[in-house]
Short mmCIF file of C-alpha atoms in Angstrom, two decimals:
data_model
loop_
_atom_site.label_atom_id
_atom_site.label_comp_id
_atom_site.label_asym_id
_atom_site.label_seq_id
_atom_site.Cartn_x
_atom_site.Cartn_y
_atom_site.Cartn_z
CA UNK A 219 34.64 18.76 -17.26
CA UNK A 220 33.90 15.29 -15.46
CA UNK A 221 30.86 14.86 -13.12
CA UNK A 222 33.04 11.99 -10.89
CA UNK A 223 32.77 13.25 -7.65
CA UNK A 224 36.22 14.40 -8.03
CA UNK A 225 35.29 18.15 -6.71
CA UNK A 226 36.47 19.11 -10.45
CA UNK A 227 32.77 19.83 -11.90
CA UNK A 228 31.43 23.05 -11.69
CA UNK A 229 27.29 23.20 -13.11
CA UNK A 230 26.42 25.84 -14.60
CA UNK A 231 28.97 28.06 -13.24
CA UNK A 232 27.17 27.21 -9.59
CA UNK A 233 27.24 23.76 -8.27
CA UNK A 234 30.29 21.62 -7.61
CA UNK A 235 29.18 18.46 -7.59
CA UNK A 236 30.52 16.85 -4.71
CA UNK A 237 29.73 13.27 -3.87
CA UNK A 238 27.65 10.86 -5.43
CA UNK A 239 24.92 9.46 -3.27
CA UNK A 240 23.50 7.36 -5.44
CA UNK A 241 22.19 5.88 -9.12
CA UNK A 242 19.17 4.42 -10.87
CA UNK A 243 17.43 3.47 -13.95
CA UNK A 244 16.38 7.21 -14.30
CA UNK A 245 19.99 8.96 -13.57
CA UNK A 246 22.56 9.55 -10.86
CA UNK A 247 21.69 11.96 -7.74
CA UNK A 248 25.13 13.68 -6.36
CA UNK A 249 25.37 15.77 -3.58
CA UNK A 250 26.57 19.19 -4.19
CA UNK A 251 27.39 22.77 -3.40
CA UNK A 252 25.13 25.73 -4.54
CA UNK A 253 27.85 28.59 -4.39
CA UNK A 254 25.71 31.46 -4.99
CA UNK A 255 23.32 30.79 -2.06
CA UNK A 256 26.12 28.42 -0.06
CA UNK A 257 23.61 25.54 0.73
CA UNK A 258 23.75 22.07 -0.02
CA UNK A 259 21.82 20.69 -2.73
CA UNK A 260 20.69 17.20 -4.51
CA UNK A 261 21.48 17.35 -8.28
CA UNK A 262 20.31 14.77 -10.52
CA UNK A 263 21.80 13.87 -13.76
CA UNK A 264 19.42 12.84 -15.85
CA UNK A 265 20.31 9.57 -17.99
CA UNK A 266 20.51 9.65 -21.29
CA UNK A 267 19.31 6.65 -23.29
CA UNK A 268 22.32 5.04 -25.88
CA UNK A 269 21.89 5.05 -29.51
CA UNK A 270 20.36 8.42 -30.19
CA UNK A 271 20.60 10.46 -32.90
CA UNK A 272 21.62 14.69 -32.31
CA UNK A 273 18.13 14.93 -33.20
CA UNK A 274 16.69 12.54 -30.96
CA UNK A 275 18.78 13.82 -28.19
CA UNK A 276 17.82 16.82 -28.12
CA UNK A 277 14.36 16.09 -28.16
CA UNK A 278 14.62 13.83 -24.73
CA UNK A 279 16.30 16.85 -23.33
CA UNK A 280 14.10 19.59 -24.45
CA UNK A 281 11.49 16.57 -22.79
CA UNK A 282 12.91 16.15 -19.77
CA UNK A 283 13.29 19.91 -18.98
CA UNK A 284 9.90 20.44 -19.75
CA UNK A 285 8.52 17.67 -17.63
CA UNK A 286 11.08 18.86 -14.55
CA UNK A 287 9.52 22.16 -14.93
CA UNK A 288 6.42 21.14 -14.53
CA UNK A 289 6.88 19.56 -11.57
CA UNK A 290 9.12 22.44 -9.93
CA UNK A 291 5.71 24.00 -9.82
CA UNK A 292 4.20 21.20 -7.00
CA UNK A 293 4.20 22.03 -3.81
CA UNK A 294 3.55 19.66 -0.88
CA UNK A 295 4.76 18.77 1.98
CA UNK A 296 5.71 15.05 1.38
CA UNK A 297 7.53 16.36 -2.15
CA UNK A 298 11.20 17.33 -2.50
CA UNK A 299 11.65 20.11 -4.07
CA UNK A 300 12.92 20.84 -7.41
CA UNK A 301 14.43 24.67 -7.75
CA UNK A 302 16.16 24.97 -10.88
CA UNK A 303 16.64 22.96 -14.16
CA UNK A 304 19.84 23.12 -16.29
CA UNK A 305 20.82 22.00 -19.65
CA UNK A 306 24.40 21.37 -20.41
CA UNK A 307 25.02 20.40 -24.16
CA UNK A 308 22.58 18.07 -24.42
CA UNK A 309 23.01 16.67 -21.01
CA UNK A 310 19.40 17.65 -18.15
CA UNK A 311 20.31 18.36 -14.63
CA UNK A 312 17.44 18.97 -12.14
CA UNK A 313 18.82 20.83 -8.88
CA UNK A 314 16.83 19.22 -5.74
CA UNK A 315 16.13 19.47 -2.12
CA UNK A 316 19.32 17.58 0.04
CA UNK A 317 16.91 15.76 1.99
CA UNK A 318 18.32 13.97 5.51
CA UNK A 319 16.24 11.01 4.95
CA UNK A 320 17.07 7.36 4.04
CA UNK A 321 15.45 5.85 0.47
CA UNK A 322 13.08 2.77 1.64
CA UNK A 323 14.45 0.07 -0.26
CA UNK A 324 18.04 1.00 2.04
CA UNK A 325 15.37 1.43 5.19
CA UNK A 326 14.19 -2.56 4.69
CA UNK A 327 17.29 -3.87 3.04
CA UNK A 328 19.14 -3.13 6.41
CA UNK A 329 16.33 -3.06 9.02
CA UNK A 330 13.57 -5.29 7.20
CA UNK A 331 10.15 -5.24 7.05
CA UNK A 332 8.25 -2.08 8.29
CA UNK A 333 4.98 -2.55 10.79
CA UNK A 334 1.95 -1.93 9.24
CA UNK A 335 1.16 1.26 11.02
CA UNK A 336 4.29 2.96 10.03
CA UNK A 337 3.70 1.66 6.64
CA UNK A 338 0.34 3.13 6.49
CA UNK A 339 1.33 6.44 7.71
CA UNK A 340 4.37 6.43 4.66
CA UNK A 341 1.48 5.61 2.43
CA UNK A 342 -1.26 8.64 3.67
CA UNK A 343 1.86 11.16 3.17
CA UNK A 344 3.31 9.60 -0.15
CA UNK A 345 -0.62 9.51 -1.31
CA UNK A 346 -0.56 13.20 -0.62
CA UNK A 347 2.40 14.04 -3.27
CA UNK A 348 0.87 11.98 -5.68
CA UNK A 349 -2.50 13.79 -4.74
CA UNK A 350 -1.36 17.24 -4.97
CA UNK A 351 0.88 16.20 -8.46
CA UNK A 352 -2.68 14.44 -10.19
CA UNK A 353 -4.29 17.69 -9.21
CA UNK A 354 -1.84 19.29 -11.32
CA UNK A 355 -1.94 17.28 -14.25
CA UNK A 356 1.47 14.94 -13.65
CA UNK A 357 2.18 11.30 -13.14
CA UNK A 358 4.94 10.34 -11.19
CA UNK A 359 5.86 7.09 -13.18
CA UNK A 360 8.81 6.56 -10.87
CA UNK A 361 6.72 5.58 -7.32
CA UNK A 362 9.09 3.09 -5.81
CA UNK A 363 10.64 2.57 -2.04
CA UNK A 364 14.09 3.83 -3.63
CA UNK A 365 12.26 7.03 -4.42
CA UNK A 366 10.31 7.55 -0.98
CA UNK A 367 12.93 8.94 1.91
CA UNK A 368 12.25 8.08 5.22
CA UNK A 369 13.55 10.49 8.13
CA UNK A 370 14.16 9.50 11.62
CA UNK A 371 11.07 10.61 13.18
CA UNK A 372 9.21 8.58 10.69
CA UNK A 373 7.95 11.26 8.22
CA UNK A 374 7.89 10.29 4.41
CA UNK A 375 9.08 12.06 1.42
CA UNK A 376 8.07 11.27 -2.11
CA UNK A 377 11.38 12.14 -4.54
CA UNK A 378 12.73 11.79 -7.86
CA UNK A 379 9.54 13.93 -10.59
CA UNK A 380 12.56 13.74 -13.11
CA UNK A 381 10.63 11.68 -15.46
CA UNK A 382 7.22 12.52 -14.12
CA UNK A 383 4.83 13.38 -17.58
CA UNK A 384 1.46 14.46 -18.12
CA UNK A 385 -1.89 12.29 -17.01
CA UNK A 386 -2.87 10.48 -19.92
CA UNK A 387 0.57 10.37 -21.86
CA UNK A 388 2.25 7.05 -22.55
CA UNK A 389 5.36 7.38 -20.76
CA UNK A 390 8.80 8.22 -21.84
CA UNK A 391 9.19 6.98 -25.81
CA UNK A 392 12.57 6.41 -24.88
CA UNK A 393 12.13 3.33 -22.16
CA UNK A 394 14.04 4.42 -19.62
CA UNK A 395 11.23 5.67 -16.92
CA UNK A 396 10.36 3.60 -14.38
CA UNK A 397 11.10 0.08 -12.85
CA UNK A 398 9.48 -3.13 -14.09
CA UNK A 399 8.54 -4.75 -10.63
CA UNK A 400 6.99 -1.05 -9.92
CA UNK A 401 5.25 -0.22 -13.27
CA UNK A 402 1.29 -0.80 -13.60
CA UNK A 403 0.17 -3.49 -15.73
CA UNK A 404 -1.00 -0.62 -18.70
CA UNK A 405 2.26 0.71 -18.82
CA UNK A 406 3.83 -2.24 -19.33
CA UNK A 407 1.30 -3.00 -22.32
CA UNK A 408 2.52 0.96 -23.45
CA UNK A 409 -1.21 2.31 -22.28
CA UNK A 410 -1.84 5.78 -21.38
CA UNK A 411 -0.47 6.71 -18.03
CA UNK A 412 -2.72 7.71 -15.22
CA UNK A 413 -3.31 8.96 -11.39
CA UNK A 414 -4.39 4.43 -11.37
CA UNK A 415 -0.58 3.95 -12.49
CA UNK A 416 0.70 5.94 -9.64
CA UNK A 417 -1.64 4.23 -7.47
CA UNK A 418 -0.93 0.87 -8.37
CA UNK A 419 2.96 1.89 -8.13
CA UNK A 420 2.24 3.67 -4.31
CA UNK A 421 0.82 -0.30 -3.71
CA UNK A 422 3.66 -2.44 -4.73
CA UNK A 423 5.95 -0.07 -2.83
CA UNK A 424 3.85 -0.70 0.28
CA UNK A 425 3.84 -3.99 -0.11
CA UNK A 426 7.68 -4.11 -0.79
CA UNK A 427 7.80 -2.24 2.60
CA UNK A 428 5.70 -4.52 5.12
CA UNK A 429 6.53 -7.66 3.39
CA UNK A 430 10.17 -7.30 3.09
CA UNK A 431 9.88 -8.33 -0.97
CA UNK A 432 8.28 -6.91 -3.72
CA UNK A 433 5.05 -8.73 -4.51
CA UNK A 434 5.95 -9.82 -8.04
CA UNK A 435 9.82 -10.72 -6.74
CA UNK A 436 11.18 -12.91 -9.75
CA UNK A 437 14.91 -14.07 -10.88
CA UNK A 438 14.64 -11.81 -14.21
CA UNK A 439 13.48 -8.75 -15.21
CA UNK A 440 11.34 -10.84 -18.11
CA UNK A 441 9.78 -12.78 -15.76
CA UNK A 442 8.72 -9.45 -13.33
CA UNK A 443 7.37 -8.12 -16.10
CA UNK A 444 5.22 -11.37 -16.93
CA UNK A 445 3.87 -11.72 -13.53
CA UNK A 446 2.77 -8.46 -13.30
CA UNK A 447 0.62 -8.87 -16.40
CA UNK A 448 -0.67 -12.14 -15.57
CA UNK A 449 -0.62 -13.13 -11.82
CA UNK A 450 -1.60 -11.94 -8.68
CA UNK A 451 0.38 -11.48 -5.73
CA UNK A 452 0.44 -13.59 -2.58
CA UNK A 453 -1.62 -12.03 -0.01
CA UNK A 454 0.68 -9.86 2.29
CA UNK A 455 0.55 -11.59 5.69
CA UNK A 456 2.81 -9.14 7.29
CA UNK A 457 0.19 -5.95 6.77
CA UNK A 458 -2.87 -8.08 8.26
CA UNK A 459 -5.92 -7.86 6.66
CA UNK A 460 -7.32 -4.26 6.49
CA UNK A 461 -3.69 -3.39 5.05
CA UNK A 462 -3.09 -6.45 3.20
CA UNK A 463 -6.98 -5.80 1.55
CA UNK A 464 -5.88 -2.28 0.44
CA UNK A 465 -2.74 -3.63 -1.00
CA UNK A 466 -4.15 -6.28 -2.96
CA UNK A 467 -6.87 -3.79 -4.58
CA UNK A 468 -4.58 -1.09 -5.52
CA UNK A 469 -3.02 -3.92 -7.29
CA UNK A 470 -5.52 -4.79 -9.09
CA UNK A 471 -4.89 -5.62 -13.33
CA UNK A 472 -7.31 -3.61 -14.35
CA UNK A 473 -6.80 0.20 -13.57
CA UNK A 474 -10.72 0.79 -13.38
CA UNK A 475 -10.65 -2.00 -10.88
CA UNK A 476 -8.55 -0.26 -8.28
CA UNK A 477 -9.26 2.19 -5.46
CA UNK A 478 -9.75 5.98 -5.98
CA UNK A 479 -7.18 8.23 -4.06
CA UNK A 480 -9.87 8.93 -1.77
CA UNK A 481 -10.56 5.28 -0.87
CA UNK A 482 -7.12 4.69 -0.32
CA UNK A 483 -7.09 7.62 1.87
CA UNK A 484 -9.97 6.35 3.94
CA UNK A 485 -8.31 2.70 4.49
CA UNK A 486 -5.20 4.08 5.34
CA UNK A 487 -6.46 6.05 7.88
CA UNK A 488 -7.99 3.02 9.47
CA UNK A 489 -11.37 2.34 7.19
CA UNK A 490 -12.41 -0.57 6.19
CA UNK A 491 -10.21 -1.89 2.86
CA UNK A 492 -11.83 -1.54 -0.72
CA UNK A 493 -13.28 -4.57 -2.42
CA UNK A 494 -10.54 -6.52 -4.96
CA UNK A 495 -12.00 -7.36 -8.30
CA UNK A 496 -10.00 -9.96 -9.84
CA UNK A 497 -9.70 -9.75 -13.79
CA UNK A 498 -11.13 -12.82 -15.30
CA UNK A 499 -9.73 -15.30 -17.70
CA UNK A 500 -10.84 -13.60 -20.92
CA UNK A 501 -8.14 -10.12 -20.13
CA UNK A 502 -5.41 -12.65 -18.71
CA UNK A 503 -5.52 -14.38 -22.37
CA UNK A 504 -5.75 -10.95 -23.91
CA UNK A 505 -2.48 -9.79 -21.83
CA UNK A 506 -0.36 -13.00 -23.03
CA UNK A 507 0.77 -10.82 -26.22
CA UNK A 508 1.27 -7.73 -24.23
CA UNK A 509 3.21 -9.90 -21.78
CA UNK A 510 5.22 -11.59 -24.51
CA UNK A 511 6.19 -7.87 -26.15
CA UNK A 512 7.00 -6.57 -22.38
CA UNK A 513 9.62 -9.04 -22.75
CA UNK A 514 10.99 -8.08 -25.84
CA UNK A 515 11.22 -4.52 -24.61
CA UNK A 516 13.22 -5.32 -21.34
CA UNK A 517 15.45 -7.05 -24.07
CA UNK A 518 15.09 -11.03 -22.79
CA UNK A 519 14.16 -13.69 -25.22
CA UNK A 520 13.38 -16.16 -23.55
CA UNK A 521 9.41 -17.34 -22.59
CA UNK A 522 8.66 -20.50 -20.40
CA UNK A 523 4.60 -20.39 -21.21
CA UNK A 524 1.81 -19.62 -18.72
CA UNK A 525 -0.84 -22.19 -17.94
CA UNK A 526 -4.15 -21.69 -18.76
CA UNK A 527 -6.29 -21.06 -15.64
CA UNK A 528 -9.55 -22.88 -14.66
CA UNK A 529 -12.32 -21.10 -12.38
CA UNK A 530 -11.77 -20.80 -8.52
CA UNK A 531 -14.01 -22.40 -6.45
CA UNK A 532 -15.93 -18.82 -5.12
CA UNK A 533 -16.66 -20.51 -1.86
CA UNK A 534 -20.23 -21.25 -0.07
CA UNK A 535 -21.16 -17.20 0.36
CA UNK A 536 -21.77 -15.23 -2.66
CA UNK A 537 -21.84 -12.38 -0.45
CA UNK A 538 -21.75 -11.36 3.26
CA UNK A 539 -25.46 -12.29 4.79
CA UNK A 540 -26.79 -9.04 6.69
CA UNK A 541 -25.32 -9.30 10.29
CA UNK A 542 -27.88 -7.75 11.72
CA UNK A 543 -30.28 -10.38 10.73
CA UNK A 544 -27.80 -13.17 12.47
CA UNK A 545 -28.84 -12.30 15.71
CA UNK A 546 -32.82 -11.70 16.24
CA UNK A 547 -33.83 -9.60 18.97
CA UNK A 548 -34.33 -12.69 21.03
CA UNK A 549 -30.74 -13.77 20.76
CA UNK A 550 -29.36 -10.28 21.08
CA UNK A 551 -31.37 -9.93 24.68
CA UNK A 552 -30.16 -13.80 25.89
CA UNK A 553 -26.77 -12.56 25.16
CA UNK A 554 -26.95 -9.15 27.05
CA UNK A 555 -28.87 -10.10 29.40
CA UNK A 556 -31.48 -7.00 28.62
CA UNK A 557 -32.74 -6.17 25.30
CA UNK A 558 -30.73 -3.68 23.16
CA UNK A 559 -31.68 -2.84 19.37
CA UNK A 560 -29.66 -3.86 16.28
CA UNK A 561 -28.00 -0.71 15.17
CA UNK A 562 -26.70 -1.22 11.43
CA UNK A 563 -23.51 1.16 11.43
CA UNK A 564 -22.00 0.45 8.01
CA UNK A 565 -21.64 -2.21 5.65
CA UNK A 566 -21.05 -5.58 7.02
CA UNK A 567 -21.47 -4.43 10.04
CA UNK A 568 -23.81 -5.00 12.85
CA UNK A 569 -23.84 -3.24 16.87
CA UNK A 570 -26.40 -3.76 19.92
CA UNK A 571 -25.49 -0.92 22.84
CA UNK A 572 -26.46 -1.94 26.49
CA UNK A 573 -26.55 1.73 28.06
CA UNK A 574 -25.74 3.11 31.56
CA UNK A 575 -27.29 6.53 31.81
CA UNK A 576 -26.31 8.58 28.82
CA UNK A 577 -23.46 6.48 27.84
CA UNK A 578 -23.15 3.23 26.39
CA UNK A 579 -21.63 0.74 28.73
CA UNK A 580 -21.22 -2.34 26.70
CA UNK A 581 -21.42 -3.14 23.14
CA UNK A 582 -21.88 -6.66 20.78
CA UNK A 583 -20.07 -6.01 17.27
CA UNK A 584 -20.77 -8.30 14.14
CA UNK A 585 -19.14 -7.81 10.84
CA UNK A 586 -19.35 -10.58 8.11
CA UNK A 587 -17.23 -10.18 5.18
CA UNK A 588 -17.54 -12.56 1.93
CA UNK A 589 -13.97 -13.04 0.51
CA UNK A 590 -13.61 -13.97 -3.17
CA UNK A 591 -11.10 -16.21 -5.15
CA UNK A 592 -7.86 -13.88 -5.68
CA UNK A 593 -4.23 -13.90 -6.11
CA UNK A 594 -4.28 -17.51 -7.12
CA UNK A 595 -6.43 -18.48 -4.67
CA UNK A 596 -10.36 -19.84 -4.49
CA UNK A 597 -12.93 -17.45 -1.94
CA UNK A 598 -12.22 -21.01 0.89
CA UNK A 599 -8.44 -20.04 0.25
CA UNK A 600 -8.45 -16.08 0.51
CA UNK A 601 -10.42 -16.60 3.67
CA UNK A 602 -7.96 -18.63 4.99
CA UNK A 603 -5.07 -16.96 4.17
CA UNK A 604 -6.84 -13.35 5.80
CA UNK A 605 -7.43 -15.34 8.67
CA UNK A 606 -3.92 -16.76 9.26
CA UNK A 607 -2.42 -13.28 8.17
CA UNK A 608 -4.80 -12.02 11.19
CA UNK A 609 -3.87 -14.58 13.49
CA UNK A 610 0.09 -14.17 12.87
CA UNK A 611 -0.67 -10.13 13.43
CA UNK A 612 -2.20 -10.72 16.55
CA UNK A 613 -0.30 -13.29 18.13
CA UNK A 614 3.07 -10.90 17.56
CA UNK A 615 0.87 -7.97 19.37
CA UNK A 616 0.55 -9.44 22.43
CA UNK A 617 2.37 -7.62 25.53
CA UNK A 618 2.19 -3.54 26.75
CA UNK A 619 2.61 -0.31 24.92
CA UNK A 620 2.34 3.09 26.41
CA UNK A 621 -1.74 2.48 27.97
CA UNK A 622 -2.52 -0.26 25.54
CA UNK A 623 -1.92 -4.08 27.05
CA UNK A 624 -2.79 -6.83 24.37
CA UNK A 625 -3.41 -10.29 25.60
CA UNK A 626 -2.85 -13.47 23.93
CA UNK A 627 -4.23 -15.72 20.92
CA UNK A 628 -6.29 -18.43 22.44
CA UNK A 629 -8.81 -20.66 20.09
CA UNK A 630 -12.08 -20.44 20.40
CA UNK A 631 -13.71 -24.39 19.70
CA UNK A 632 -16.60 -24.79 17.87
CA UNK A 633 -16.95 -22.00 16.06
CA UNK A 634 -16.82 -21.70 12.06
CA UNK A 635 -13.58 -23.93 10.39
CA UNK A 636 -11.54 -22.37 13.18
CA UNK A 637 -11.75 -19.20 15.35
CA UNK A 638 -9.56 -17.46 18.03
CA UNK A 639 -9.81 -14.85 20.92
CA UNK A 640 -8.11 -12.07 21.94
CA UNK A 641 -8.36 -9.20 24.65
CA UNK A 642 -6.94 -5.97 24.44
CA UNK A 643 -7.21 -3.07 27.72
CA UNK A 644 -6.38 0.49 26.84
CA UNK A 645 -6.23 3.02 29.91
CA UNK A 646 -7.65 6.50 30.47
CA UNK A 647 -5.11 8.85 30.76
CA UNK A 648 -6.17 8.88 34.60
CA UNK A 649 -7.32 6.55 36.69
CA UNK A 650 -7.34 2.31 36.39
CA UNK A 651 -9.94 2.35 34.36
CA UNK A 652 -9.99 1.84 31.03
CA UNK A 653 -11.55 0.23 27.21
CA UNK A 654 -11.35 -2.97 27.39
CA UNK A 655 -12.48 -5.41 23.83
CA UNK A 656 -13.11 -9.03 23.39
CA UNK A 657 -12.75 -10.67 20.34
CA UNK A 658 -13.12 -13.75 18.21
CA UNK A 659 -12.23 -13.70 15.19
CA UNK A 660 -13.56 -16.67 12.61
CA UNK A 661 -13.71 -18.34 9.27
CA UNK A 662 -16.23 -20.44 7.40
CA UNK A 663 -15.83 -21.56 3.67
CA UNK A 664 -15.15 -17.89 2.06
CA UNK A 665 -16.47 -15.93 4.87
CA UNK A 666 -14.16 -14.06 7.76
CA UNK A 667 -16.84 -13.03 10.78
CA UNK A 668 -15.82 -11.22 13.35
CA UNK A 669 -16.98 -10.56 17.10
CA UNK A 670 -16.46 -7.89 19.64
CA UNK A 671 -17.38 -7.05 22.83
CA UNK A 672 -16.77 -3.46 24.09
CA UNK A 673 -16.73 -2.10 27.47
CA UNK A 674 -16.26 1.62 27.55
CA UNK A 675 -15.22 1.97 31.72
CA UNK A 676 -13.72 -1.19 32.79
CA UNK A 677 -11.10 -2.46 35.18
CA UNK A 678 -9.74 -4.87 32.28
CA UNK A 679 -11.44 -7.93 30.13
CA UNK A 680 -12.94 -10.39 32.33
CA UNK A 681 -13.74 -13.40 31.61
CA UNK A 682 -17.67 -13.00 31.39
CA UNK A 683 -16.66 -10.28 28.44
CA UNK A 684 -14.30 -12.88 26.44
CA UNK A 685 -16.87 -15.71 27.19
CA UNK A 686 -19.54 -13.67 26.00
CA UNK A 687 -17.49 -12.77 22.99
CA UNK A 688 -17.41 -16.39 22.75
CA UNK A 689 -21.19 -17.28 22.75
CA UNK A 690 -21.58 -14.53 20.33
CA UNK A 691 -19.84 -15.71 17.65
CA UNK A 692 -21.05 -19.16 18.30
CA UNK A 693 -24.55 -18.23 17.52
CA UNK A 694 -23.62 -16.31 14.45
CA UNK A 695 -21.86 -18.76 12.90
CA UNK A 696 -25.13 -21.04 14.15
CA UNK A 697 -26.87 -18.82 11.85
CA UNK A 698 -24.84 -18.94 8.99
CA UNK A 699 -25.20 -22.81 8.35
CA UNK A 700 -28.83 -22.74 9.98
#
């Protein structure tokens, strides 16, 4: 029998194998024909590593129909299904879900980059799978855009458990699971796997998908493989820089050092992004052996050396000052025009609420946020590159959709190293009226601050709400070098 596509294999006495859709480091997927239960299915034919011994082969397949097994078990809404595992000779087939949807990598290769919100909602449903599989005791190992199918109303599928193995094992003996450019830096130095791994995976795919390129994009496979275990990635413009933040942190060097599946939960659905702690220049020296033996195990021998690196400059703000404390009581009531009390709502962030009856009728926002060296970078140079990333965002935002009508990028002089305004007016659902927001945005040294002025039943943002905005962030950034 010949699994070509020829219509001439029958599986197990039940699935013709019909047309192959597509193939991968981990096996080939074909389309085919269940013809007990007449539905279409995906069937995947495992790959079988060269050079085995009888022995040896029958241990990766008694492996891999173990591990498939396993993961037939998950269920989730953002997982294909597995339904049945077959062995022929010595050759694993998994029988999958036919899912409608288009693999990632084909979704940006053809259409390019992703918008950030999309991206984020593909990230809170691929985190679920990933969720619901940790829960269980599996690592994916195999989190990459080719393996996350995208339908056409947007919804996200996380595919491919083939080679998925138990939390805390050290992958597949046999080196074929998983994708250089995709695997965490442990894995790569043959570490235990973990729910970090996955993560760390879930955030290069993201990245891959708003940026258009994968964040360690190199010529040769050796050379992926080295900057994943020594350098950081260049800060994703595209994603702006709540997104971007999360991104950089879940790809983090150190797997203690990246964000629990709960924190990237809360950022993707629109919290604030987790801190990045940047391994220091005693691991990168330890990782230049692991680095050099990655590349002996994706086969290349050849090495062009790493430089040594020197400390970043951190920048003038070891951490964000209190912005409560940047505008006294005195300031806060000049600004309003009547006094209003600092209310500290969360870290790095500051509000004072003029109120009309019940209901708050305007609002000053502060946040401060101390950015530190990273991804090649010094804390001056991560500032600046959040702040252009924000800028670029914003400036492509600009125009009407559905209620919400975003207004230009204007700069804002004398504020910080450089600043800029923006209004944005969202609608009730009846009426004129509407939220309308103010804000300037600014940098100075390492430090990103941020003003806003809200109005909660407005006609639009005047101009004494974006000059306000303006006055604002002026005296905060008074403060800051006062």
């Amino acid at each position: 029998m010949r699994a070509d596509g020829s219509g001439s294999y029958l599986l197990a006495g039940r699935y013709r194998l019909l047309e192959r859709l597509g193939e991968g480091g981990a096996g080939t997927v074909w389309r085919a024909l269940d013809e007990t239960l007449h539905r279409s299915v995906a069937v995947k034919q495992v790959r079988v590593p060269g050079g085995l011994s009888p022995q040896e082969r029958a241990e990766f397949a008694h492996h891999a129909i173990h591990e498939a097994r396993a993961a037939g078990r998950l269920r989730d809404p953002a997982i294909v299904l597995i339904h049945d595992v077959v062995l022929d000779g010595d050759q694993p087939w998994i029988i999958m879900d036919l899912s409608t949807g288009r693999s990632l990598d084909k979704v940006v290769k053809e259409h390019g980059p992703l918008p950030p919100g999309l991206v984020a909602a593909i990230g809170l449903r691929v985190l679920s799978a990933l969720e619901t599989a940790h829960a269980a005791g599996i690592v994916h190992q195999d989190v990459k855009p080719a393996n996350i199918l995208l339908d056409a109303d947007g919804t996200a599928m996380l595919t491919d458990f083939g080679i998925a193995a138990p939390v805390g094992g050290r992958g597949d003996r046999y080196g074929s699971a998983g994708s250089p450019g995709y695997m965490a830096p442990e894995r790569l130095n043959g570490e235990a796997s973990g729910p970090a791994s996955d993560l760390w995976s879930l955030g290069a795919s993201l990245y891959t998908v708003v940026e258009g390129r994968p964040p360690f994009e190199r010529a040769m496979p050796a050379a992926v493989a080295a900057a994943v275990l020594l350098h950081e990635p260049p800060f994703p413009t595209r994603a702006g820089r709540d997104l971007g933040g999360l991104l950089m942190a879940m790809l983090a060097k150190e797997p203690a050092a990246r964000p629990t599946a709960a924190q990237v939960r809360a950022a993707l659905s629109g919290g604030p992004p987790p801190r990045v702690q940047v391994s220091g220049p005693r691991r990168r020296r330890w990782l230049l052996p692991a680095a050099l033996a990655a590349v002996l195990v994706l086969g290349i021998g050849v090495w062009y050396g790493v430089a040594v690196l020197t400390a970043p400059d951190a920048g003038r703000y070891a951490a964000a000052p209190d912005p409560c404390a940047l505008l006294p009581a005195s300031k806060a009531a000049e600004l309003l025009a009547t006094s209003a009390k600092a209310e500290r709502t969360r870290e790095g962030e500051c509000r004072w609420r003029v109120w009309r009856g019940s209901r708050p009728a305007r609002e000053l926002t502060v946040r401060t946020r101390a950015e530190q060296p990273r991804g090649g970078l010094d804390g001056p140079g991560a500032a600046r590159a959040l702040f252009d990333a924000d800028r670029a965002n914003s400036t492509a935002s600009k125009g009407t959709t559905f209620r919400l009508t975003t207004g230009e990028v204007a700069d804002v002089p004398g504020v910080g190293e450089a600043a800029f305004g923006q209004s944005t007016f969202k609608k009730h659902l009846t009426g004129s009226n509407g939220q309308g927001t103010a804000r300037v945005l600014f940098r100075d040294s390492n430090l990103i601050g941020e003003v806003l002025v809200y109005e909660q039943d407005a006609r639009g943002v005047g101009a004494d709400d974006k000059d306000l905005a303006a006055r604002a962030a002026k005296a905060v950034a008074g403060a800051l070098r006062g």
